[in-house]
Amino acid sequence: MENATTTQTPLVQLSKVNKYFGDLHVLQDIDLTVMPGEVIVLIGPSGSGKSTLCRTINRLETIDSGDVKVDGRPLPAEGRALAELRSNVGMVFQHFNLFAHLNVLQNITLGPIKVRRMTKAKAEERARALLDRVGLSDKADSYPAQLSGGQQQRVAIARGLAMDPKLMMFDEPTSALDPEMINEVLDVMQDLAREGMTMVVVTHEMGFARRAADKVVFMADGQIVEVAPPADFFDNPQTARAQDFLSKVLSH
Amino acid sequence: MFDNLAQIAAALGSGLWVTVWVTAVSFFFALVIGGVLATMHVSPAPPARWFATAYTGLFKNIPLLAVLFIMYFGLPKIGIALPNWQWAIIGLSTYTAAFVGETLRSGINSINLGQAEAARSIGLTFGQSLRNVILPQAFRTVIPPLGSLLTALVKNSSLVLAIGVTETSAMAQRLINDTDVHYNLWTVIIGVALCYLIVNLPISYFIRRAERRAEFAR
Ligand SMILES: Nc1ncnc2c1ncn2[C@@H]1O[C@H](COP(=O)(O)OP(=O)(O)OP(=O)(O)O)[C@@H](O)[C@H]1O
Ligand SMILES: [Mg+2]
């Protein structure tokens, strides 16, 4: 983050991105740049388009106009090239989406074995190291249904990391969790941020945004309304929309 | 009533053997074709989806007997000549495949969309997600309905007597029509029923077991 210089190409660059769901203009002229090592936290009211924005970056959602570049290359339309790009962009979902029929180790090794063509032994060795890192070394043989939400989400993070992604995206990773499990997930994310992982995080956890973000991007009604370092954004929001939003979320 | 019991048993037994292998081979091909159809149904390529929809619409709305007649009587006219047992297998499997395809498709649709998104997000291609994530999960939910299709196929296979394949029902017909020996009608009819029960009851039993196991796996 400190060494982000002008010679680096942005890892993600969205320019003039527009998307409609029927009549609903969910993304309106979105410009967003994510530099390598940067941690971007996306916040905004429900329905403002945060999830949709994230999902356009790995093309889980297609766009209607504008362009999305990852690592300097325009997003491939379909097929192998797109799969290859997605393998470099990790995604953590609100509802974990662990593969229900596979145990924890198999969840983490599936991508490395099938996409990276790694041997099973090597993939498992790395998976165990990742499990250690997220504090779940004793759960390798468990099935997702046997784990708590917080544990499932940490496995999902390990599954993403197993691909050695250039970017990790998190779409409300703690919103489906019981309060006592939120911190175990946020701690793992904060460690990742500290180690220099490039991250795009949608969250309602303002404490996390303050501590971990390099930039806060505030969205409302399909537009990016404000972009600022967290201290500036939280202490001195510039727009009425942001002030209004913050007064609602910080009051409790 | 028990006259000629040995001959009746022998005749029905040989018919039952034909029923069993014709059904087994047809079901195998129905699973293969149905698997392809289901893949086409959920494919991102529109022509594949159109083909699957057209195929399914066609075979679900024509009686099996008509399918068999079209193949057995019609296709030889345009130069495709095959022995009748092969037409029986082709007819039964292409017909059943439409239902297998629908069953597999609904199995696929019963899997949470998030599973497919997670699969794509780690870089699996469409085919890889289907093979490694979606189908193995869908498979569990489709075992009971596929089992019902199999028991239906066992019964449907009796229709191939109409194109001259001597399976169980055809054998029964022969026995009943045999004016030289006068086999007891009731013995033959009960024998036929027993033949189908011998095949279908175990299948039903295994379906019920699989259903119960699937519930535990949830
Ligand atoms: N597949 C879809 N089809 C139609 N409308 C959709 C679809 N997905 C999202 N929307 C709509 O698009 C808008 C933006 O949705 P999005 O999920 O991006 O918002 P969000 O900012 O992530 O909200 P939340 O905080 O509730 O997750 C919402 O009004 C939503 O109802
Ligand atoms: Mg959302």
Short mmCIF file of C-alpha atoms and ligand atoms in Angstrom, two decimals:
data_model
loop_
_atom_site.label_atom_id
_atom_site.label_comp_id
_atom_site.label_asym_id
_atom_site.label_seq_id
_atom_site.Cartn_x
_atom_site.Cartn_y
_atom_site.Cartn_z
CA MET A 1 0.00 0.00 0.00
CA GLU A 2 2.71 2.47 0.90
CA ASN A 3 4.69 1.63 -2.21
CA ALA A 4 1.78 2.14 -4.60
CA THR A 5 3.55 4.17 -7.24
CA THR A 6 2.43 5.60 -10.53
CA THR A 7 4.33 2.90 -12.45
CA GLN A 8 2.02 0.16 -11.18
CA THR A 9 -0.94 -0.89 -13.25
CA PRO A 10 -4.20 -0.96 -11.34
CA LEU A 11 -5.29 -4.46 -10.41
CA VAL A 12 -8.89 -3.58 -11.09
CA GLN A 13 -10.14 -0.74 -13.19
CA LEU A 14 -13.79 -0.03 -13.86
CA SER A 15 -14.65 2.79 -16.19
CA LYS A 16 -18.09 4.14 -16.95
CA VAL A 17 -19.72 0.86 -15.97
CA ASN A 18 -23.47 0.75 -16.35
CA LYS A 19 -25.82 -2.06 -15.55
CA TYR A 20 -29.57 -2.46 -15.56
CA PHE A 21 -31.84 -5.06 -14.01
CA GLY A 22 -34.83 -4.45 -16.26
CA ASP A 23 -35.74 -0.81 -15.64
CA LEU A 24 -33.58 -0.54 -12.55
CA HIS A 25 -30.30 1.26 -13.24
CA VAL A 26 -28.24 -0.57 -10.59
CA LEU A 27 -24.81 0.67 -11.60
CA GLN A 28 -24.52 4.20 -12.96
CA ASP A 29 -21.29 5.33 -14.59
CA ILE A 30 -19.12 3.56 -12.05
CA ASP A 31 -15.41 4.44 -12.07
CA LEU A 32 -13.27 2.54 -9.61
CA THR A 33 -9.58 1.76 -9.41
CA VAL A 34 -8.00 -0.78 -7.10
CA MET A 35 -4.21 -0.71 -6.87
CA PRO A 36 -2.21 -3.80 -5.87
CA GLY A 37 -2.10 -4.12 -2.10
CA GLU A 38 -5.00 -1.78 -1.58
CA VAL A 39 -7.90 -2.57 0.75
CA ILE A 40 -11.14 -1.02 -0.44
CA VAL A 41 -14.22 -1.13 1.74
CA LEU A 42 -17.53 -0.61 -0.03
CA ILE A 43 -20.34 0.67 2.12
CA GLY A 44 -23.79 2.04 1.49
CA PRO A 45 -27.46 1.44 2.13
CA SER A 46 -29.14 -1.82 1.22
CA GLY A 47 -29.92 -2.07 -2.46
CA SER A 48 -27.36 0.56 -3.48
CA GLY A 49 -25.58 -1.90 -5.79
CA LYS A 50 -22.56 -2.98 -3.73
CA SER A 51 -22.95 -6.69 -4.37
CA THR A 52 -23.64 -6.11 -8.02
CA LEU A 53 -20.51 -3.97 -8.33
CA CYS A 54 -18.35 -6.70 -6.77
CA ARG A 55 -19.87 -9.34 -8.97
CA THR A 56 -19.10 -7.42 -12.15
CA ILE A 57 -15.40 -7.64 -11.29
CA ASN A 58 -15.32 -11.42 -11.81
CA ARG A 59 -18.22 -11.31 -14.23
CA LEU A 60 -20.70 -13.19 -12.12
CA GLU A 61 -22.80 -10.30 -13.42
CA THR A 62 -22.44 -9.01 -16.95
CA ILE A 63 -22.49 -5.28 -17.62
CA ASP A 64 -24.42 -3.26 -20.19
CA SER A 65 -21.78 -0.65 -20.99
CA GLY A 66 -18.39 0.58 -19.88
CA ASP A 67 -15.41 -1.66 -19.25
CA VAL A 68 -13.83 -3.71 -16.54
CA LYS A 69 -10.13 -4.49 -16.59
CA VAL A 70 -8.42 -6.86 -14.22
CA ASP A 71 -4.63 -6.75 -14.16
CA GLY A 72 -4.66 -4.52 -17.22
CA ARG A 73 -6.69 -6.93 -19.35
CA PRO A 74 -10.34 -6.51 -20.35
CA LEU A 75 -12.60 -9.21 -18.91
CA PRO A 76 -12.97 -12.19 -21.25
CA ALA A 77 -16.58 -12.86 -22.26
CA GLU A 78 -16.97 -16.57 -21.51
CA GLY A 79 -15.23 -19.88 -21.46
CA ARG A 80 -11.74 -20.86 -20.41
CA ALA A 81 -10.26 -17.38 -20.41
CA LEU A 82 -12.95 -16.17 -18.03
CA ALA A 83 -12.52 -19.21 -15.78
CA GLU A 84 -8.78 -18.48 -15.72
CA LEU A 85 -9.43 -14.89 -14.69
CA ARG A 86 -11.85 -15.93 -11.98
CA SER A 87 -9.25 -18.29 -10.56
CA ASN A 88 -7.15 -15.23 -9.79
CA VAL A 89 -9.96 -13.39 -8.04
CA GLY A 90 -11.11 -14.98 -4.79
CA MET A 91 -14.67 -14.40 -3.66
CA VAL A 92 -16.19 -14.88 -0.22
CA PHE A 93 -19.97 -14.88 -0.05
CA GLN A 94 -22.41 -13.85 2.63
CA HIS A 95 -23.76 -17.39 2.88
CA PHE A 96 -20.34 -19.09 2.63
CA ASN A 97 -21.38 -21.37 -0.26
CA LEU A 98 -19.06 -24.16 0.75
CA PHE A 99 -19.49 -27.25 -1.43
CA ALA A 100 -21.97 -29.19 0.67
CA HIS A 101 -20.95 -32.67 -0.51
CA LEU A 102 -17.22 -32.18 0.12
CA ASN A 103 -15.34 -32.06 3.38
CA VAL A 104 -13.25 -29.07 4.40
CA LEU A 105 -10.02 -30.35 2.86
CA GLN A 106 -11.76 -31.26 -0.40
CA ASN A 107 -13.43 -27.85 -0.51
CA ILE A 108 -10.06 -26.16 -0.34
CA THR A 109 -8.20 -28.50 -2.71
CA LEU A 110 -10.81 -28.71 -5.48
CA GLY A 111 -9.67 -25.53 -7.22
CA PRO A 112 -5.93 -26.15 -6.94
CA ILE A 113 -6.33 -29.71 -8.25
CA LYS A 114 -8.81 -29.03 -11.07
CA VAL A 115 -7.80 -25.53 -12.12
CA ARG A 116 -4.12 -25.29 -11.17
CA ARG A 117 -3.44 -28.96 -11.94
CA MET A 118 -1.65 -29.37 -8.63
CA THR A 119 -1.06 -32.89 -7.30
CA LYS A 120 -3.44 -34.00 -4.57
CA ALA A 121 -0.62 -34.35 -2.06
CA LYS A 122 0.73 -30.87 -2.70
CA ALA A 123 -2.76 -29.33 -2.67
CA GLU A 124 -3.56 -31.01 0.65
CA GLU A 125 -0.31 -29.90 2.20
CA ARG A 126 -1.08 -26.31 1.26
CA ALA A 127 -4.70 -26.65 2.35
CA ARG A 128 -3.57 -27.78 5.80
CA ALA A 129 -1.27 -24.80 6.05
CA LEU A 130 -4.15 -22.50 5.14
CA LEU A 131 -6.44 -24.18 7.67
CA ASP A 132 -3.78 -23.58 10.25
CA ARG A 133 -3.70 -19.95 9.26
CA VAL A 134 -7.46 -19.52 9.73
CA GLY A 135 -7.32 -21.47 12.98
CA LEU A 136 -9.12 -24.61 11.86
CA SER A 137 -6.42 -27.27 11.56
CA ASP A 138 -8.59 -29.77 13.44
CA LYS A 139 -11.52 -29.47 11.03
CA ALA A 140 -9.97 -30.84 7.83
CA ASP A 141 -12.27 -33.87 7.72
CA SER A 142 -15.49 -32.15 8.78
CA TYR A 143 -18.34 -31.45 6.40
CA PRO A 144 -19.68 -27.91 6.07
CA ALA A 145 -22.95 -28.82 7.81
CA GLN A 146 -20.94 -29.82 10.90
CA LEU A 147 -19.32 -26.39 11.27
CA SER A 148 -20.53 -23.15 12.80
CA GLY A 149 -21.12 -20.18 10.52
CA GLY A 150 -17.90 -18.52 11.57
CA GLN A 151 -15.94 -21.69 10.91
CA GLN A 152 -17.57 -22.14 7.52
CA GLN A 153 -16.70 -18.61 6.54
CA ARG A 154 -13.06 -19.11 7.56
CA VAL A 155 -12.96 -22.26 5.43
CA ALA A 156 -14.42 -20.23 2.56
CA ILE A 157 -11.62 -17.71 2.97
CA ALA A 158 -9.07 -20.53 2.95
CA ARG A 159 -10.71 -21.93 -0.19
CA GLY A 160 -10.27 -18.56 -1.88
CA LEU A 161 -6.68 -18.17 -0.72
CA ALA A 162 -5.78 -21.65 -1.97
CA MET A 163 -5.89 -20.29 -5.51
CA ASP A 164 -3.21 -17.71 -4.69
CA PRO A 165 -5.50 -14.96 -5.88
CA LYS A 166 -4.32 -11.49 -6.81
CA LEU A 167 -7.50 -10.06 -5.34
CA MET A 168 -9.91 -11.22 -2.66
CA MET A 169 -13.48 -9.96 -2.66
CA PHE A 170 -15.77 -10.26 0.33
CA ASP A 171 -19.50 -9.63 0.00
CA GLU A 172 -20.85 -9.04 3.52
CA PRO A 173 -18.84 -11.94 4.93
CA THR A 174 -20.14 -11.48 8.46
CA SER A 175 -23.77 -10.51 7.84
CA ALA A 176 -25.07 -14.05 8.22
CA LEU A 177 -23.10 -14.73 11.39
CA ASP A 178 -24.12 -14.73 15.04
CA PRO A 179 -22.51 -11.75 16.79
CA GLU A 180 -20.02 -13.85 18.75
CA MET A 181 -18.58 -15.24 15.51
CA ILE A 182 -18.10 -11.99 13.65
CA ASN A 183 -14.73 -11.20 15.13
CA GLU A 184 -13.11 -14.54 14.34
CA VAL A 185 -13.79 -13.83 10.66
CA LEU A 186 -12.85 -10.14 10.79
CA ASP A 187 -9.56 -11.05 12.50
CA VAL A 188 -8.61 -13.37 9.65
CA MET A 189 -9.48 -10.63 7.16
CA GLN A 190 -7.52 -8.04 9.05
CA ASP A 191 -4.45 -10.31 9.07
CA LEU A 192 -4.81 -10.71 5.33
CA ALA A 193 -5.00 -6.97 4.84
CA ARG A 194 -1.92 -6.50 6.97
CA GLU A 195 -0.01 -9.04 4.90
CA GLY A 196 -0.65 -6.95 1.81
CA MET A 197 -3.51 -8.82 0.12
CA THR A 198 -5.50 -6.68 -2.28
CA MET A 199 -9.08 -6.69 -1.05
CA VAL A 200 -12.50 -5.38 -1.94
CA VAL A 201 -14.81 -5.75 1.03
CA VAL A 202 -18.52 -5.02 1.24
CA THR A 203 -19.42 -4.76 4.90
CA HIS A 204 -21.55 -3.06 7.49
CA GLU A 205 -18.77 -3.46 10.07
CA MET A 206 -17.66 0.15 10.41
CA GLY A 207 -14.97 -0.76 12.94
CA PHE A 208 -13.34 -3.04 10.40
CA ALA A 209 -13.57 -0.35 7.72
CA ARG A 210 -11.84 2.14 10.00
CA ARG A 211 -9.05 -0.25 10.99
CA ALA A 212 -8.34 -2.08 7.74
CA ALA A 213 -9.38 0.09 4.80
CA ASP A 214 -7.07 2.21 2.72
CA LYS A 215 -10.09 3.72 1.03
CA VAL A 216 -13.76 3.78 1.81
CA VAL A 217 -16.07 3.86 -1.20
CA PHE A 218 -19.57 5.00 -0.35
CA MET A 219 -22.35 3.96 -2.72
CA ALA A 220 -25.96 5.07 -2.88
CA ASP A 221 -28.61 4.37 -5.54
CA GLY A 222 -26.19 2.83 -7.98
CA GLN A 223 -23.65 5.62 -7.82
CA ILE A 224 -20.33 6.09 -6.10
CA VAL A 225 -21.01 9.11 -3.98
CA GLU A 226 -17.85 9.47 -1.97
CA VAL A 227 -14.32 8.00 -1.92
CA ALA A 228 -12.02 8.84 0.99
CA PRO A 229 -9.56 7.38 3.49
CA PRO A 230 -11.53 5.94 6.42
CA ALA A 231 -10.56 8.60 8.94
CA ASP A 232 -11.73 11.38 6.63
CA PHE A 233 -14.87 9.56 5.62
CA PHE A 234 -16.03 8.69 9.11
CA ASP A 235 -15.04 11.93 10.83
CA ASN A 236 -15.76 14.33 8.06
CA PRO A 237 -18.18 13.02 5.42
CA GLN A 238 -18.60 15.48 2.58
CA THR A 239 -22.01 14.64 1.19
CA ALA A 240 -25.42 14.77 2.77
CA ARG A 241 -26.08 11.16 1.71
CA ALA A 242 -23.00 9.93 3.54
CA GLN A 243 -23.74 12.02 6.63
CA ASP A 244 -27.26 10.67 6.70
CA PHE A 245 -26.06 7.06 6.27
CA LEU A 246 -23.40 7.38 8.95
CA SER A 247 -25.78 8.95 11.44
CA LYS A 248 -28.01 5.90 11.03
CA VAL A 249 -25.36 3.18 11.25
CA LEU A 250 -23.17 4.75 13.92
CA SER A 251 -26.01 5.71 16.24
CA HIS A 252 -26.30 2.15 17.56
CA MET B 1 -54.67 -74.89 -12.86
CA PHE B 2 -51.25 -76.32 -12.30
CA ASP B 3 -51.06 -78.25 -15.55
CA ASN B 4 -48.07 -77.42 -17.68
CA LEU B 5 -46.65 -75.31 -14.90
CA ALA B 6 -43.13 -76.14 -15.95
CA GLN B 7 -43.69 -75.05 -19.56
CA ILE B 8 -45.37 -71.84 -18.44
CA ALA B 9 -42.56 -71.07 -16.06
CA ALA B 10 -39.95 -71.78 -18.72
CA ALA B 11 -41.67 -69.60 -21.32
CA LEU B 12 -42.27 -66.69 -18.96
CA GLY B 13 -38.76 -67.10 -17.57
CA SER B 14 -37.19 -66.70 -20.99
CA GLY B 15 -39.44 -63.68 -21.59
CA LEU B 16 -38.46 -62.22 -18.24
CA TRP B 17 -34.81 -62.53 -19.17
CA VAL B 18 -35.49 -60.46 -22.33
CA THR B 19 -37.43 -57.90 -20.27
CA VAL B 20 -34.54 -57.57 -17.85
CA TRP B 21 -31.75 -57.09 -20.34
CA VAL B 22 -33.73 -54.89 -22.71
CA THR B 23 -34.68 -52.69 -19.75
CA ALA B 24 -31.15 -52.60 -18.36
CA VAL B 25 -29.51 -51.67 -21.65
CA SER B 26 -32.23 -49.12 -22.44
CA PHE B 27 -31.94 -47.53 -19.02
CA PHE B 28 -28.19 -47.23 -19.40
CA PHE B 29 -28.58 -45.38 -22.70
CA ALA B 30 -31.46 -43.32 -21.29
CA LEU B 31 -29.16 -42.16 -18.48
CA VAL B 32 -26.42 -41.23 -20.94
CA ILE B 33 -28.75 -39.38 -23.34
CA GLY B 34 -30.67 -37.84 -20.43
CA GLY B 35 -27.40 -36.61 -18.92
CA VAL B 36 -26.53 -34.92 -22.20
CA LEU B 37 -30.02 -33.39 -22.40
CA ALA B 38 -29.83 -32.03 -18.85
CA THR B 39 -26.42 -30.52 -19.58
CA MET B 40 -27.89 -28.88 -22.68
CA HIS B 41 -30.88 -27.64 -20.65
CA VAL B 42 -28.61 -25.69 -18.27
CA SER B 43 -25.96 -24.81 -20.84
CA PRO B 44 -25.09 -21.16 -21.49
CA ALA B 45 -25.41 -21.79 -25.26
CA PRO B 46 -28.97 -21.06 -26.47
CA PRO B 47 -28.99 -23.60 -29.36
CA ALA B 48 -28.18 -26.38 -26.89
CA ARG B 49 -31.09 -25.30 -24.71
CA TRP B 50 -33.43 -25.15 -27.72
CA PHE B 51 -32.46 -28.62 -28.82
CA ALA B 52 -33.04 -30.06 -25.35
CA THR B 53 -36.42 -28.33 -25.09
CA ALA B 54 -37.52 -29.55 -28.53
CA TYR B 55 -36.38 -33.12 -27.84
CA THR B 56 -38.13 -33.22 -24.49
CA GLY B 57 -41.32 -31.68 -25.86
CA LEU B 58 -41.40 -34.20 -28.68
CA PHE B 59 -40.83 -37.38 -26.70
CA LYS B 60 -42.97 -36.40 -23.72
CA ASN B 61 -45.98 -35.83 -25.90
CA ILE B 62 -45.90 -38.89 -28.15
CA PRO B 63 -47.00 -42.26 -26.80
CA LEU B 64 -44.20 -44.78 -26.52
CA LEU B 65 -46.06 -47.15 -28.81
CA ALA B 66 -46.04 -44.51 -31.55
CA VAL B 67 -42.31 -43.97 -31.04
CA LEU B 68 -41.72 -47.69 -31.48
CA PHE B 69 -43.93 -47.86 -34.59
CA ILE B 70 -42.28 -44.84 -36.19
CA MET B 71 -38.88 -46.39 -35.66
CA TYR B 72 -39.71 -49.99 -36.52
CA PHE B 73 -41.98 -49.38 -39.49
CA GLY B 74 -40.96 -45.89 -40.59
CA LEU B 75 -37.20 -45.71 -40.47
CA PRO B 76 -36.55 -48.88 -42.52
CA LYS B 77 -38.46 -47.10 -45.33
CA ILE B 78 -35.72 -44.50 -45.44
CA GLY B 79 -33.06 -47.15 -45.46
CA ILE B 80 -32.28 -47.59 -41.77
CA ALA B 81 -32.74 -51.30 -41.18
CA LEU B 82 -32.01 -52.82 -37.78
CA PRO B 83 -33.16 -55.99 -36.00
CA ASN B 84 -36.30 -55.46 -33.91
CA TRP B 85 -34.56 -55.86 -30.54
CA GLN B 86 -32.29 -52.94 -31.46
CA TRP B 87 -35.29 -50.78 -32.36
CA ALA B 88 -36.78 -51.76 -29.01
CA ILE B 89 -33.70 -50.51 -27.18
CA ILE B 90 -33.44 -47.35 -29.25
CA GLY B 91 -37.13 -46.58 -28.82
CA LEU B 92 -37.20 -47.24 -25.08
CA SER B 93 -34.00 -45.34 -24.39
CA THR B 94 -34.72 -42.25 -26.51
CA TYR B 95 -38.21 -42.07 -25.02
CA THR B 96 -37.09 -42.54 -21.41
CA ALA B 97 -34.18 -40.12 -21.91
CA ALA B 98 -36.63 -37.21 -22.18
CA PHE B 99 -37.90 -38.00 -18.69
CA VAL B 100 -34.42 -38.67 -17.32
CA GLY B 101 -33.30 -35.31 -18.72
CA GLU B 102 -36.16 -33.50 -16.99
CA THR B 103 -35.48 -35.31 -13.73
CA LEU B 104 -31.78 -34.47 -13.82
CA ARG B 105 -32.57 -30.89 -14.73
CA SER B 106 -34.87 -30.46 -11.74
CA GLY B 107 -32.17 -32.08 -9.61
CA ILE B 108 -29.68 -29.51 -10.87
CA ASN B 109 -32.15 -26.69 -10.24
CA SER B 110 -32.70 -27.91 -6.70
CA ILE B 111 -29.05 -27.15 -5.92
CA ASN B 112 -28.58 -23.71 -4.39
CA LEU B 113 -27.38 -21.17 -6.96
CA GLY B 114 -24.60 -20.22 -4.55
CA GLN B 115 -22.93 -23.59 -5.16
CA ALA B 116 -22.57 -22.85 -8.86
CA GLU B 117 -21.37 -19.31 -8.16
CA ALA B 118 -18.75 -20.52 -5.72
CA ALA B 119 -17.62 -23.12 -8.26
CA ARG B 120 -17.29 -20.51 -10.98
CA SER B 121 -15.58 -18.06 -8.65
CA ILE B 122 -12.68 -20.45 -8.00
CA GLY B 123 -12.16 -20.76 -11.74
CA LEU B 124 -13.92 -24.01 -12.60
CA THR B 125 -15.27 -24.05 -16.15
CA PHE B 126 -18.95 -24.74 -16.81
CA GLY B 127 -18.25 -28.43 -17.38
CA GLN B 128 -16.01 -28.73 -14.34
CA SER B 129 -18.57 -27.09 -12.04
CA LEU B 130 -21.22 -29.42 -13.35
CA ARG B 131 -19.08 -32.54 -12.90
CA ASN B 132 -17.45 -31.70 -9.58
CA VAL B 133 -20.01 -29.61 -7.74
CA ILE B 134 -23.51 -29.64 -9.19
CA LEU B 135 -24.08 -33.17 -10.49
CA PRO B 136 -22.71 -35.03 -7.45
CA GLN B 137 -25.14 -33.09 -5.28
CA ALA B 138 -28.00 -33.30 -7.76
CA PHE B 139 -27.44 -37.05 -8.04
CA ARG B 140 -28.50 -37.64 -4.46
CA THR B 141 -31.77 -35.85 -4.93
CA VAL B 142 -32.55 -37.62 -8.22
CA ILE B 143 -32.00 -41.22 -7.17
CA PRO B 144 -35.62 -41.70 -6.01
CA PRO B 145 -37.24 -40.18 -9.13
CA LEU B 146 -34.76 -42.03 -11.38
CA GLY B 147 -35.75 -45.23 -9.59
CA SER B 148 -39.39 -44.53 -10.40
CA LEU B 149 -38.43 -44.02 -14.03
CA LEU B 150 -36.69 -47.38 -13.96
CA THR B 151 -39.75 -49.18 -12.60
CA ALA B 152 -41.86 -47.40 -15.23
CA LEU B 153 -39.38 -48.52 -17.90
CA VAL B 154 -39.69 -52.14 -16.77
CA LYS B 155 -43.44 -51.88 -17.32
CA ASN B 156 -43.13 -49.86 -20.53
CA SER B 157 -40.81 -52.45 -21.99
CA SER B 158 -43.87 -54.71 -22.39
CA LEU B 159 -44.87 -52.52 -25.35
CA VAL B 160 -42.00 -53.82 -27.46
CA LEU B 161 -44.08 -56.95 -27.99
CA ALA B 162 -45.82 -54.79 -30.61
CA ILE B 163 -42.66 -54.81 -32.71
CA GLY B 164 -42.13 -58.53 -32.25
CA VAL B 165 -39.69 -58.76 -29.37
CA THR B 166 -40.52 -61.80 -27.26
CA GLU B 167 -40.27 -60.40 -23.77
CA THR B 168 -42.46 -61.41 -20.84
CA SER B 169 -45.80 -60.10 -22.10
CA ALA B 170 -45.22 -61.39 -25.61
CA MET B 171 -44.53 -64.81 -24.16
CA ALA B 172 -47.74 -64.64 -22.17
CA GLN B 173 -49.64 -63.69 -25.29
CA ARG B 174 -48.19 -66.70 -27.07
CA LEU B 175 -49.17 -69.03 -24.27
CA ILE B 176 -52.71 -67.69 -24.14
CA ASN B 177 -53.13 -67.94 -27.91
CA ASP B 178 -51.77 -71.47 -28.06
CA THR B 179 -54.88 -73.47 -29.11
CA ASP B 180 -53.06 -76.80 -29.10
CA VAL B 181 -52.16 -76.88 -25.42
CA HIS B 182 -54.76 -74.66 -23.72
CA TYR B 183 -52.63 -73.24 -20.94
CA ASN B 184 -54.61 -72.10 -17.93
CA LEU B 185 -55.36 -68.39 -18.43
CA TRP B 186 -55.14 -67.51 -14.75
CA THR B 187 -51.87 -69.26 -14.25
CA VAL B 188 -50.37 -67.31 -17.14
CA ILE B 189 -51.76 -63.97 -15.99
CA ILE B 190 -50.64 -64.42 -12.41
CA GLY B 191 -47.28 -65.62 -13.68
CA VAL B 192 -46.83 -62.44 -15.74
CA ALA B 193 -47.72 -60.26 -12.77
CA LEU B 194 -45.23 -62.15 -10.61
CA CYS B 195 -42.51 -61.66 -13.23
CA TYR B 196 -42.87 -57.87 -13.12
CA LEU B 197 -43.13 -57.86 -9.33
CA ILE B 198 -39.92 -59.88 -9.02
CA VAL B 199 -38.09 -57.15 -10.93
CA ASN B 200 -39.80 -54.03 -9.59
CA LEU B 201 -40.22 -54.79 -5.89
CA PRO B 202 -36.46 -54.89 -5.20
CA ILE B 203 -36.01 -51.66 -7.17
CA SER B 204 -38.71 -49.97 -5.08
CA TYR B 205 -37.06 -51.26 -1.94
CA PHE B 206 -33.70 -49.77 -2.90
CA ILE B 207 -35.31 -46.46 -3.82
CA ARG B 208 -36.88 -46.23 -0.39
CA ARG B 209 -33.54 -46.99 1.24
CA ALA B 210 -31.81 -44.36 -0.87
CA GLU B 211 -34.50 -41.84 0.04
CA ARG B 212 -33.96 -42.45 3.71
CA ARG B 213 -30.19 -42.12 3.33
CA ALA B 214 -30.55 -38.87 1.41
CA GLU B 215 -32.60 -37.49 4.30
CA PHE B 216 -29.84 -38.30 6.76
CA ALA B 217 -27.23 -36.65 4.56
CA ARG B 218 -29.04 -33.32 4.74
N1 LIG C 1 -30.69 -10.66 -10.22
C1 LIG C 1 -31.36 -9.52 -9.99
N2 LIG C 1 -32.47 -9.22 -10.70
C2 LIG C 1 -33.15 -8.09 -10.50
N3 LIG C 1 -32.81 -7.15 -9.60
C3 LIG C 1 -31.72 -7.38 -8.85
C4 LIG C 1 -30.94 -8.57 -9.01
N4 LIG C 1 -29.91 -8.52 -8.12
C5 LIG C 1 -30.06 -7.37 -7.46
N5 LIG C 1 -31.13 -6.67 -7.90
C6 LIG C 1 -31.55 -5.34 -7.43
O1 LIG C 1 -30.49 -4.45 -7.68
C7 LIG C 1 -30.34 -3.52 -6.62
C8 LIG C 1 -28.92 -3.58 -6.11
O2 LIG C 1 -28.71 -4.85 -5.53
P1 LIG C 1 -27.37 -5.23 -4.75
O3 LIG C 1 -27.56 -6.61 -4.27
O4 LIG C 1 -26.21 -4.94 -5.60
O5 LIG C 1 -27.41 -4.21 -3.54
P2 LIG C 1 -26.51 -4.18 -2.24
O6 LIG C 1 -25.97 -2.80 -2.14
O7 LIG C 1 -25.56 -5.30 -2.26
O8 LIG C 1 -27.58 -4.38 -1.10
P3 LIG C 1 -27.50 -5.21 0.27
O9 LIG C 1 -26.81 -4.35 1.27
O10 LIG C 1 -28.95 -5.40 0.61
O11 LIG C 1 -26.80 -6.49 -0.02
C9 LIG C 1 -31.37 -3.90 -5.60
O12 LIG C 1 -32.47 -3.03 -5.76
C10 LIG C 1 -31.76 -5.30 -5.93
O13 LIG C 1 -33.10 -5.54 -5.62
MG MG C 2 -25.39 -7.11 -1.16
#
